[in-house]
Short mmCIF file of N, CA and C in Angstrom, two decimals:
data_model
loop_
_atom_site.label_atom_id
_atom_site.label_comp_id
_atom_site.label_asym_id
_atom_site.label_seq_id
_atom_site.Cartn_x
_atom_site.Cartn_y
_atom_site.Cartn_z
N MET A 259 -189.07 196.39 49.92
CA MET A 259 -189.34 197.16 48.72
C MET A 259 -190.02 196.26 47.69
N ARG A 260 -191.15 196.71 47.17
CA ARG A 260 -191.84 195.95 46.13
C ARG A 260 -191.14 196.21 44.81
N LYS A 261 -191.08 195.19 43.98
CA LYS A 261 -190.36 195.28 42.72
C LYS A 261 -191.33 195.47 41.57
N SER A 262 -190.98 196.35 40.63
CA SER A 262 -191.88 196.57 39.50
C SER A 262 -191.20 196.47 38.14
N ASN A 263 -189.91 196.17 38.10
CA ASN A 263 -189.22 195.90 36.85
C ASN A 263 -188.91 194.41 36.80
N ILE A 264 -188.69 193.90 35.59
CA ILE A 264 -188.31 192.50 35.42
C ILE A 264 -187.04 192.47 34.61
N PHE A 265 -185.99 191.87 35.17
CA PHE A 265 -184.71 191.73 34.49
C PHE A 265 -184.59 190.30 33.99
N LEU A 266 -184.34 190.12 32.70
CA LEU A 266 -184.09 188.81 32.14
C LEU A 266 -182.59 188.64 31.96
N ILE A 267 -182.04 187.62 32.62
CA ILE A 267 -180.61 187.36 32.53
C ILE A 267 -180.40 185.95 31.99
N GLY A 268 -179.17 185.66 31.64
CA GLY A 268 -178.81 184.33 31.18
C GLY A 268 -177.76 184.42 30.08
N PHE A 269 -177.31 183.27 29.68
CA PHE A 269 -176.29 183.17 28.64
C PHE A 269 -176.85 183.70 27.32
N MET A 270 -175.97 184.18 26.46
CA MET A 270 -176.41 184.64 25.14
C MET A 270 -177.14 183.51 24.43
N GLY A 271 -178.17 183.88 23.69
CA GLY A 271 -178.89 182.89 22.93
C GLY A 271 -179.95 182.12 23.71
N THR A 272 -180.21 182.50 24.95
CA THR A 272 -181.25 181.82 25.72
C THR A 272 -182.63 182.41 25.44
N GLY A 273 -182.68 183.51 24.70
CA GLY A 273 -183.96 184.08 24.31
C GLY A 273 -184.37 185.33 25.05
N LYS A 274 -183.43 185.98 25.72
CA LYS A 274 -183.78 187.13 26.55
C LYS A 274 -184.47 188.24 25.75
N THR A 275 -183.92 188.61 24.62
CA THR A 275 -184.48 189.71 23.83
C THR A 275 -185.86 189.35 23.27
N THR A 276 -185.97 188.17 22.71
CA THR A 276 -187.24 187.73 22.13
C THR A 276 -188.32 187.60 23.20
N VAL A 277 -187.97 186.98 24.31
CA VAL A 277 -188.94 186.78 25.40
C VAL A 277 -189.31 188.12 26.03
N SER A 278 -188.36 189.04 26.13
CA SER A 278 -188.68 190.33 26.75
C SER A 278 -189.75 191.06 25.95
N ARG A 279 -189.72 190.94 24.64
CA ARG A 279 -190.75 191.59 23.80
C ARG A 279 -192.12 190.98 24.07
N LYS A 280 -192.18 189.66 24.13
CA LYS A 280 -193.46 188.97 24.38
C LYS A 280 -193.97 189.28 25.78
N LEU A 281 -193.08 189.29 26.76
CA LEU A 281 -193.48 189.57 28.14
C LEU A 281 -193.97 191.01 28.27
N ALA A 282 -193.32 191.93 27.57
CA ALA A 282 -193.76 193.33 27.59
C ALA A 282 -195.17 193.46 27.01
N GLU A 283 -195.44 192.76 25.93
CA GLU A 283 -196.79 192.76 25.34
C GLU A 283 -197.80 192.19 26.33
N LEU A 284 -197.44 191.08 26.95
CA LEU A 284 -198.34 190.39 27.88
C LEU A 284 -198.69 191.25 29.09
N LEU A 285 -197.71 191.99 29.60
CA LEU A 285 -197.91 192.77 30.82
C LEU A 285 -198.20 194.25 30.58
N GLY A 286 -198.01 194.71 29.34
CA GLY A 286 -198.20 196.13 29.05
C GLY A 286 -197.05 196.98 29.56
N TYR A 287 -195.87 196.40 29.65
CA TYR A 287 -194.67 197.11 30.11
C TYR A 287 -193.86 197.59 28.90
N GLU A 288 -192.91 198.48 29.17
CA GLU A 288 -191.96 198.89 28.15
C GLU A 288 -190.80 197.90 28.14
N GLU A 289 -190.35 197.54 26.96
CA GLU A 289 -189.24 196.60 26.82
C GLU A 289 -187.95 197.39 26.57
N VAL A 290 -186.89 197.00 27.28
CA VAL A 290 -185.59 197.65 27.14
C VAL A 290 -184.53 196.55 26.96
N ASP A 291 -183.73 196.66 25.92
CA ASP A 291 -182.62 195.75 25.69
C ASP A 291 -181.34 196.50 26.03
N THR A 292 -180.63 196.05 27.05
CA THR A 292 -179.46 196.81 27.52
C THR A 292 -178.38 196.91 26.45
N ASP A 293 -178.14 195.82 25.72
CA ASP A 293 -177.12 195.88 24.67
C ASP A 293 -177.51 196.89 23.60
N ALA A 294 -178.77 196.86 23.17
CA ALA A 294 -179.23 197.80 22.14
C ALA A 294 -179.14 199.24 22.63
N ARG A 295 -179.46 199.46 23.90
CA ARG A 295 -179.40 200.82 24.44
C ARG A 295 -177.95 201.32 24.47
N ILE A 296 -177.02 200.46 24.86
CA ILE A 296 -175.61 200.86 24.89
C ILE A 296 -175.12 201.15 23.47
N VAL A 297 -175.49 200.31 22.51
CA VAL A 297 -175.11 200.54 21.11
C VAL A 297 -175.63 201.90 20.65
N ARG A 298 -176.88 202.21 20.98
CA ARG A 298 -177.47 203.49 20.60
C ARG A 298 -176.75 204.65 21.28
N GLN A 299 -176.48 204.52 22.59
CA GLN A 299 -175.82 205.60 23.33
C GLN A 299 -174.40 205.84 22.82
N GLN A 300 -173.69 204.77 22.50
CA GLN A 300 -172.30 204.88 22.07
C GLN A 300 -172.16 205.10 20.56
N ASN A 301 -173.26 204.87 19.84
CA ASN A 301 -173.28 205.01 18.39
C ASN A 301 -172.24 204.11 17.70
N ARG A 302 -172.11 202.89 18.26
CA ARG A 302 -171.22 201.88 17.65
C ARG A 302 -171.57 200.51 18.21
N SER A 303 -171.08 199.49 17.56
CA SER A 303 -171.44 198.13 17.93
C SER A 303 -170.71 197.68 19.21
N ILE A 304 -171.25 196.64 19.81
CA ILE A 304 -170.61 196.07 20.99
C ILE A 304 -169.24 195.52 20.61
N ALA A 305 -169.16 194.89 19.45
CA ALA A 305 -167.88 194.37 18.99
C ALA A 305 -166.85 195.49 18.89
N ASP A 306 -167.27 196.66 18.40
CA ASP A 306 -166.35 197.79 18.28
C ASP A 306 -165.95 198.31 19.66
N ILE A 307 -166.90 198.35 20.59
CA ILE A 307 -166.57 198.78 21.96
C ILE A 307 -165.55 197.82 22.57
N PHE A 308 -165.76 196.53 22.42
CA PHE A 308 -164.82 195.53 22.94
C PHE A 308 -163.44 195.74 22.32
N GLU A 309 -163.41 195.95 21.01
CA GLU A 309 -162.14 196.07 20.30
C GLU A 309 -161.38 197.35 20.66
N THR A 310 -162.10 198.46 20.77
CA THR A 310 -161.42 199.74 20.99
C THR A 310 -161.23 200.10 22.46
N GLN A 311 -162.19 199.70 23.31
CA GLN A 311 -162.10 200.09 24.72
C GLN A 311 -161.92 198.91 25.66
N GLY A 312 -162.23 197.72 25.18
CA GLY A 312 -162.08 196.53 26.00
C GLY A 312 -163.37 196.12 26.70
N GLU A 313 -163.38 194.88 27.13
CA GLU A 313 -164.57 194.34 27.80
C GLU A 313 -164.87 195.08 29.10
N GLN A 314 -163.84 195.45 29.84
CA GLN A 314 -164.05 196.14 31.12
C GLN A 314 -164.84 197.44 30.93
N ALA A 315 -164.51 198.20 29.90
CA ALA A 315 -165.22 199.45 29.64
C ALA A 315 -166.68 199.17 29.31
N PHE A 316 -166.94 198.12 28.55
CA PHE A 316 -168.31 197.75 28.23
C PHE A 316 -169.06 197.37 29.50
N ARG A 317 -168.41 196.61 30.39
CA ARG A 317 -169.07 196.19 31.64
C ARG A 317 -169.40 197.41 32.51
N GLU A 318 -168.55 198.43 32.48
CA GLU A 318 -168.83 199.67 33.21
C GLU A 318 -170.05 200.38 32.63
N MET A 319 -170.18 200.33 31.31
CA MET A 319 -171.34 200.94 30.66
C MET A 319 -172.62 200.21 31.11
N GLU A 320 -172.55 198.88 31.21
CA GLU A 320 -173.70 198.11 31.67
C GLU A 320 -174.12 198.53 33.08
N THR A 321 -173.14 198.65 33.97
CA THR A 321 -173.43 199.02 35.35
C THR A 321 -174.04 200.42 35.42
N GLY A 322 -173.50 201.34 34.65
CA GLY A 322 -174.05 202.70 34.61
C GLY A 322 -175.49 202.70 34.15
N LEU A 323 -175.80 201.88 33.17
CA LEU A 323 -177.17 201.78 32.68
C LEU A 323 -178.09 201.20 33.75
N LEU A 324 -177.63 200.18 34.45
CA LEU A 324 -178.45 199.57 35.51
C LEU A 324 -178.80 200.56 36.60
N ARG A 325 -177.87 201.43 36.95
CA ARG A 325 -178.12 202.42 38.01
C ARG A 325 -179.33 203.30 37.67
N LYS A 326 -179.54 203.54 36.40
CA LYS A 326 -180.64 204.41 35.97
C LYS A 326 -182.01 203.74 36.16
N PHE A 327 -182.04 202.43 36.23
CA PHE A 327 -183.32 201.74 36.36
C PHE A 327 -183.94 201.91 37.74
N GLY A 328 -183.21 202.42 38.69
CA GLY A 328 -183.77 202.70 40.00
C GLY A 328 -184.82 203.80 39.95
N GLU A 329 -184.76 204.62 38.92
CA GLU A 329 -185.70 205.72 38.75
C GLU A 329 -186.86 205.35 37.85
N GLU A 330 -186.86 204.14 37.30
CA GLU A 330 -187.88 203.73 36.34
C GLU A 330 -188.68 202.55 36.88
N THR A 331 -189.89 202.40 36.40
CA THR A 331 -190.73 201.28 36.81
C THR A 331 -191.41 200.66 35.60
N HIS A 332 -191.92 199.46 35.81
CA HIS A 332 -192.69 198.74 34.80
C HIS A 332 -191.94 198.59 33.48
N LYS A 333 -190.71 198.09 33.60
CA LYS A 333 -189.87 197.81 32.45
C LYS A 333 -189.53 196.31 32.42
N ILE A 334 -189.46 195.75 31.23
CA ILE A 334 -188.91 194.43 31.01
C ILE A 334 -187.53 194.69 30.45
N ILE A 335 -186.49 194.29 31.18
CA ILE A 335 -185.13 194.64 30.81
C ILE A 335 -184.36 193.39 30.43
N SER A 336 -184.06 193.30 29.15
CA SER A 336 -183.29 192.19 28.61
C SER A 336 -181.81 192.53 28.76
N CYS A 337 -181.10 191.76 29.59
CA CYS A 337 -179.71 192.06 29.92
C CYS A 337 -178.74 191.27 29.05
N GLY A 338 -177.61 191.88 28.76
CA GLY A 338 -176.56 191.18 28.05
C GLY A 338 -176.09 189.97 28.86
N GLY A 339 -175.52 188.99 28.17
CA GLY A 339 -175.13 187.73 28.79
C GLY A 339 -174.13 187.86 29.93
N GLY A 340 -173.36 188.93 29.97
CA GLY A 340 -172.37 189.10 31.02
C GLY A 340 -172.82 189.99 32.17
N MET A 341 -174.04 190.49 32.10
CA MET A 341 -174.53 191.45 33.10
C MET A 341 -174.46 190.89 34.52
N ALA A 342 -174.81 189.64 34.71
CA ALA A 342 -174.88 189.07 36.07
C ALA A 342 -173.52 188.62 36.60
N LEU A 343 -172.46 188.86 35.87
CA LEU A 343 -171.13 188.43 36.32
C LEU A 343 -170.53 189.37 37.36
N ARG A 344 -171.05 190.58 37.46
CA ARG A 344 -170.57 191.55 38.45
C ARG A 344 -171.54 191.60 39.62
N GLN A 345 -171.03 191.48 40.82
CA GLN A 345 -171.88 191.50 42.01
C GLN A 345 -172.65 192.81 42.14
N GLU A 346 -172.02 193.92 41.79
CA GLU A 346 -172.72 195.21 41.84
C GLU A 346 -173.95 195.21 40.95
N ASN A 347 -173.83 194.62 39.77
CA ASN A 347 -174.97 194.54 38.85
C ASN A 347 -176.10 193.70 39.43
N VAL A 348 -175.73 192.58 40.04
CA VAL A 348 -176.73 191.70 40.65
C VAL A 348 -177.48 192.44 41.75
N MET A 349 -176.76 193.15 42.59
CA MET A 349 -177.41 193.90 43.67
C MET A 349 -178.36 194.96 43.11
N LEU A 350 -177.95 195.65 42.05
CA LEU A 350 -178.81 196.66 41.43
C LEU A 350 -180.06 196.03 40.84
N MET A 351 -179.89 194.93 40.11
CA MET A 351 -181.05 194.28 39.51
C MET A 351 -182.02 193.79 40.58
N GLN A 352 -181.50 193.17 41.62
CA GLN A 352 -182.38 192.65 42.67
C GLN A 352 -183.04 193.78 43.46
N ARG A 353 -182.41 194.92 43.53
CA ARG A 353 -183.00 196.07 44.21
C ARG A 353 -184.14 196.68 43.39
N TYR A 354 -183.95 196.73 42.06
CA TYR A 354 -184.89 197.43 41.20
C TYR A 354 -185.91 196.55 40.50
N GLY A 355 -185.83 195.23 40.70
CA GLY A 355 -186.79 194.38 40.02
C GLY A 355 -186.64 192.91 40.37
N ALA A 356 -187.48 192.12 39.74
CA ALA A 356 -187.40 190.67 39.85
C ALA A 356 -186.41 190.20 38.79
N VAL A 357 -185.55 189.26 39.16
CA VAL A 357 -184.53 188.77 38.24
C VAL A 357 -184.91 187.36 37.79
N VAL A 358 -185.10 187.23 36.47
CA VAL A 358 -185.51 185.95 35.88
C VAL A 358 -184.35 185.40 35.06
N LEU A 359 -183.92 184.20 35.40
CA LEU A 359 -182.85 183.52 34.68
C LEU A 359 -183.45 182.63 33.60
N LEU A 360 -183.09 182.91 32.34
CA LEU A 360 -183.48 182.04 31.23
C LEU A 360 -182.33 181.10 30.94
N THR A 361 -182.64 179.81 30.77
CA THR A 361 -181.61 178.82 30.50
C THR A 361 -181.90 178.10 29.18
N ALA A 362 -180.87 177.50 28.62
CA ALA A 362 -180.98 176.68 27.42
C ALA A 362 -179.75 175.78 27.37
N GLU A 363 -179.89 174.67 26.71
CA GLU A 363 -178.76 173.75 26.53
C GLU A 363 -177.75 174.36 25.56
N PRO A 364 -176.46 174.01 25.69
CA PRO A 364 -175.45 174.56 24.79
C PRO A 364 -175.77 174.35 23.30
N GLU A 365 -176.35 173.21 22.97
CA GLU A 365 -176.70 172.94 21.58
C GLU A 365 -177.78 173.91 21.08
N THR A 366 -178.72 174.23 21.95
CA THR A 366 -179.77 175.19 21.60
C THR A 366 -179.16 176.57 21.39
N VAL A 367 -178.28 176.97 22.29
CA VAL A 367 -177.61 178.27 22.17
C VAL A 367 -176.83 178.34 20.86
N PHE A 368 -176.07 177.30 20.56
CA PHE A 368 -175.28 177.28 19.32
C PHE A 368 -176.19 177.44 18.11
N ALA A 369 -177.29 176.70 18.07
CA ALA A 369 -178.22 176.78 16.94
C ALA A 369 -178.78 178.20 16.79
N ARG A 370 -178.98 178.88 17.90
CA ARG A 370 -179.56 180.23 17.85
C ARG A 370 -178.55 181.31 17.48
N VAL A 371 -177.26 181.13 17.82
CA VAL A 371 -176.28 182.21 17.63
C VAL A 371 -175.23 181.93 16.56
N ARG A 372 -175.21 180.75 15.98
CA ARG A 372 -174.11 180.36 15.09
C ARG A 372 -173.89 181.29 13.90
N ASP A 373 -174.93 181.96 13.44
CA ASP A 373 -174.78 182.86 12.29
C ASP A 373 -174.66 184.32 12.70
N ASP A 374 -174.51 184.59 13.98
CA ASP A 374 -174.45 185.96 14.49
C ASP A 374 -173.00 186.34 14.79
N ASP A 375 -172.43 187.20 13.98
CA ASP A 375 -171.03 187.59 14.19
C ASP A 375 -170.91 188.79 15.13
N GLY A 376 -172.02 189.20 15.74
CA GLY A 376 -172.00 190.32 16.68
C GLY A 376 -171.84 189.88 18.12
N ARG A 377 -171.26 188.73 18.35
CA ARG A 377 -171.08 188.19 19.70
C ARG A 377 -169.58 188.10 19.98
N PRO A 378 -168.97 189.20 20.44
CA PRO A 378 -167.52 189.22 20.59
C PRO A 378 -166.96 188.16 21.53
N VAL A 379 -167.73 187.73 22.50
CA VAL A 379 -167.23 186.72 23.44
C VAL A 379 -167.05 185.38 22.73
N LEU A 380 -167.78 185.15 21.65
CA LEU A 380 -167.68 183.89 20.92
C LEU A 380 -166.82 183.97 19.67
N ASN A 381 -166.35 185.15 19.32
CA ASN A 381 -165.53 185.27 18.11
C ASN A 381 -164.35 184.31 18.17
N GLY A 382 -164.23 183.50 17.13
CA GLY A 382 -163.16 182.50 17.06
C GLY A 382 -163.46 181.25 17.86
N ASN A 383 -164.57 181.23 18.57
CA ASN A 383 -164.94 180.08 19.41
C ASN A 383 -166.39 179.68 19.21
N MET A 384 -166.90 179.80 18.01
CA MET A 384 -168.31 179.52 17.75
C MET A 384 -168.50 178.01 17.59
N ASN A 385 -168.57 177.33 18.74
CA ASN A 385 -168.80 175.88 18.73
C ASN A 385 -169.43 175.46 20.05
N VAL A 386 -170.07 174.30 20.05
CA VAL A 386 -170.80 173.82 21.22
C VAL A 386 -169.88 173.59 22.40
N THR A 387 -168.69 173.08 22.16
CA THR A 387 -167.76 172.78 23.26
C THR A 387 -167.41 174.05 24.02
N TYR A 388 -167.06 175.11 23.30
CA TYR A 388 -166.70 176.36 23.96
C TYR A 388 -167.91 176.96 24.67
N ILE A 389 -169.06 176.92 24.02
CA ILE A 389 -170.28 177.45 24.65
C ILE A 389 -170.56 176.70 25.95
N ARG A 390 -170.44 175.38 25.94
CA ARG A 390 -170.66 174.57 27.14
C ARG A 390 -169.70 174.97 28.26
N GLU A 391 -168.43 175.17 27.94
CA GLU A 391 -167.43 175.54 28.94
C GLU A 391 -167.72 176.93 29.51
N LEU A 392 -168.03 177.88 28.64
CA LEU A 392 -168.30 179.24 29.10
C LEU A 392 -169.59 179.28 29.93
N MET A 393 -170.59 178.52 29.51
CA MET A 393 -171.83 178.43 30.28
C MET A 393 -171.56 177.89 31.68
N ALA A 394 -170.77 176.82 31.75
CA ALA A 394 -170.47 176.21 33.05
C ALA A 394 -169.74 177.20 33.96
N GLU A 395 -168.88 178.00 33.38
CA GLU A 395 -168.15 179.02 34.14
C GLU A 395 -169.09 180.11 34.66
N ARG A 396 -170.06 180.49 33.85
CA ARG A 396 -170.96 181.58 34.22
C ARG A 396 -172.17 181.15 35.05
N MET A 397 -172.55 179.88 34.96
CA MET A 397 -173.79 179.43 35.59
C MET A 397 -173.89 179.74 37.09
N PRO A 398 -172.82 179.60 37.88
CA PRO A 398 -172.96 179.95 39.30
C PRO A 398 -173.37 181.41 39.51
N TYR A 399 -172.90 182.29 38.67
CA TYR A 399 -173.27 183.71 38.77
C TYR A 399 -174.74 183.90 38.42
N TYR A 400 -175.16 183.25 37.33
CA TYR A 400 -176.56 183.36 36.92
C TYR A 400 -177.48 182.80 38.00
N GLN A 401 -177.13 181.65 38.54
CA GLN A 401 -177.98 181.01 39.54
C GLN A 401 -178.06 181.84 40.82
N ALA A 402 -176.96 182.48 41.19
CA ALA A 402 -176.96 183.32 42.39
C ALA A 402 -177.84 184.56 42.20
N ALA A 403 -177.94 185.04 40.98
CA ALA A 403 -178.70 186.26 40.71
C ALA A 403 -180.18 185.99 40.47
N GLY A 404 -180.49 184.90 39.79
CA GLY A 404 -181.86 184.63 39.37
C GLY A 404 -182.78 184.24 40.52
N GLU A 405 -183.92 184.90 40.59
CA GLU A 405 -184.93 184.58 41.60
C GLU A 405 -185.95 183.60 41.05
N ILE A 406 -186.08 183.56 39.75
CA ILE A 406 -186.96 182.65 39.03
C ILE A 406 -186.11 182.07 37.91
N VAL A 407 -186.26 180.76 37.64
CA VAL A 407 -185.52 180.12 36.56
C VAL A 407 -186.52 179.51 35.58
N VAL A 408 -186.30 179.79 34.29
CA VAL A 408 -187.19 179.29 33.25
C VAL A 408 -186.35 178.74 32.09
N ALA A 409 -186.57 177.47 31.75
CA ALA A 409 -185.87 176.85 30.61
C ALA A 409 -186.56 177.26 29.32
N THR A 410 -185.77 177.52 28.27
CA THR A 410 -186.32 178.02 27.01
C THR A 410 -186.20 177.03 25.86
N ASP A 411 -185.55 175.90 26.06
CA ASP A 411 -185.36 174.94 24.98
C ASP A 411 -186.71 174.48 24.43
N GLU A 412 -186.82 174.48 23.10
CA GLU A 412 -187.98 173.94 22.38
C GLU A 412 -189.31 174.49 22.87
N ARG A 413 -189.32 175.78 23.23
CA ARG A 413 -190.56 176.43 23.69
C ARG A 413 -190.71 177.74 22.94
N SER A 414 -191.93 178.17 22.77
CA SER A 414 -192.18 179.44 22.08
C SER A 414 -191.97 180.59 23.06
N PRO A 415 -191.62 181.76 22.54
CA PRO A 415 -191.48 182.93 23.41
C PRO A 415 -192.76 183.22 24.19
N GLN A 416 -193.91 182.98 23.58
CA GLN A 416 -195.18 183.21 24.26
C GLN A 416 -195.34 182.28 25.46
N GLU A 417 -194.99 181.00 25.31
CA GLU A 417 -195.07 180.04 26.41
C GLU A 417 -194.15 180.45 27.56
N ILE A 418 -192.96 180.90 27.21
CA ILE A 418 -191.98 181.29 28.22
C ILE A 418 -192.47 182.54 28.96
N ALA A 419 -192.98 183.52 28.22
CA ALA A 419 -193.50 184.75 28.84
C ALA A 419 -194.65 184.42 29.79
N GLN A 420 -195.52 183.52 29.38
CA GLN A 420 -196.65 183.13 30.23
C GLN A 420 -196.16 182.46 31.51
N GLU A 421 -195.16 181.60 31.40
CA GLU A 421 -194.61 180.95 32.60
C GLU A 421 -194.00 181.98 33.55
N ILE A 422 -193.28 182.93 33.00
CA ILE A 422 -192.69 183.98 33.85
C ILE A 422 -193.79 184.74 34.58
N LYS A 423 -194.83 185.12 33.86
CA LYS A 423 -195.95 185.85 34.48
C LYS A 423 -196.56 185.02 35.61
N GLU A 424 -196.79 183.75 35.35
CA GLU A 424 -197.39 182.88 36.38
C GLU A 424 -196.50 182.77 37.61
N LYS A 425 -195.19 182.66 37.39
CA LYS A 425 -194.28 182.55 38.52
C LYS A 425 -194.21 183.85 39.31
N LEU A 426 -194.29 184.98 38.62
CA LEU A 426 -194.28 186.27 39.31
C LEU A 426 -195.54 186.45 40.16
N PHE A 427 -196.65 185.96 39.67
CA PHE A 427 -197.91 186.07 40.40
C PHE A 427 -198.06 185.02 41.50
N SER A 428 -197.11 184.09 41.59
CA SER A 428 -197.23 183.01 42.58
C SER A 428 -197.12 183.52 44.01
N GLY A 429 -196.61 184.73 44.20
CA GLY A 429 -196.50 185.29 45.54
C GLY A 429 -195.16 185.04 46.22
N LYS A 430 -194.25 184.30 45.57
CA LYS A 430 -192.94 184.02 46.16
C LYS A 430 -192.04 185.26 46.15
N ILE A 431 -192.31 186.15 45.22
CA ILE A 431 -191.54 187.40 45.13
C ILE A 431 -192.51 188.54 45.38
N SER A 432 -192.07 189.52 46.14
CA SER A 432 -192.90 190.69 46.41
C SER A 432 -192.85 191.60 45.18
N PHE A 433 -193.70 191.27 44.23
CA PHE A 433 -193.66 191.97 42.95
C PHE A 433 -194.89 192.84 42.80
N ASP A 434 -194.70 194.08 42.35
CA ASP A 434 -195.78 195.04 42.21
C ASP A 434 -196.13 195.24 40.74
N PHE A 435 -197.21 194.62 40.29
CA PHE A 435 -197.67 194.81 38.93
C PHE A 435 -198.45 196.09 38.88
#
């Protein structure tokens, strides 16, 4: 099956949302942010969903959203940081598109998210040490899911989008532009 969607995965603060916008411009695709779509569908914040229904309910919402992408093409899909933690999600993403893992050092992530109180996984733990530990815990899942890996530290979103495009055109992935 040729792939025509691009899923950006990785830890929070690696630049998925920002890069997805630039990549969508570069390729002429529609950009979709899964967290933003869930917030819109539920008419409340992710923090509120976590607080009232729990993380498991939010993860189910993510999976339900991913299932819908099988019917869509030519989308750049910026995934929440926990999306690749479920094997079912990984299988869906790999079935419906190319999966690109964005990475960044814990210090870079901290600098990018330290003033954002909308990150329930970091509430009460907004520090480099915790980010490093959580990243290390999640990295095997990200690496297993990602077909292309791109580092985002000290790079512009445009540079990152261009690298992703070049890697997709390299022929290593059966990708249908």
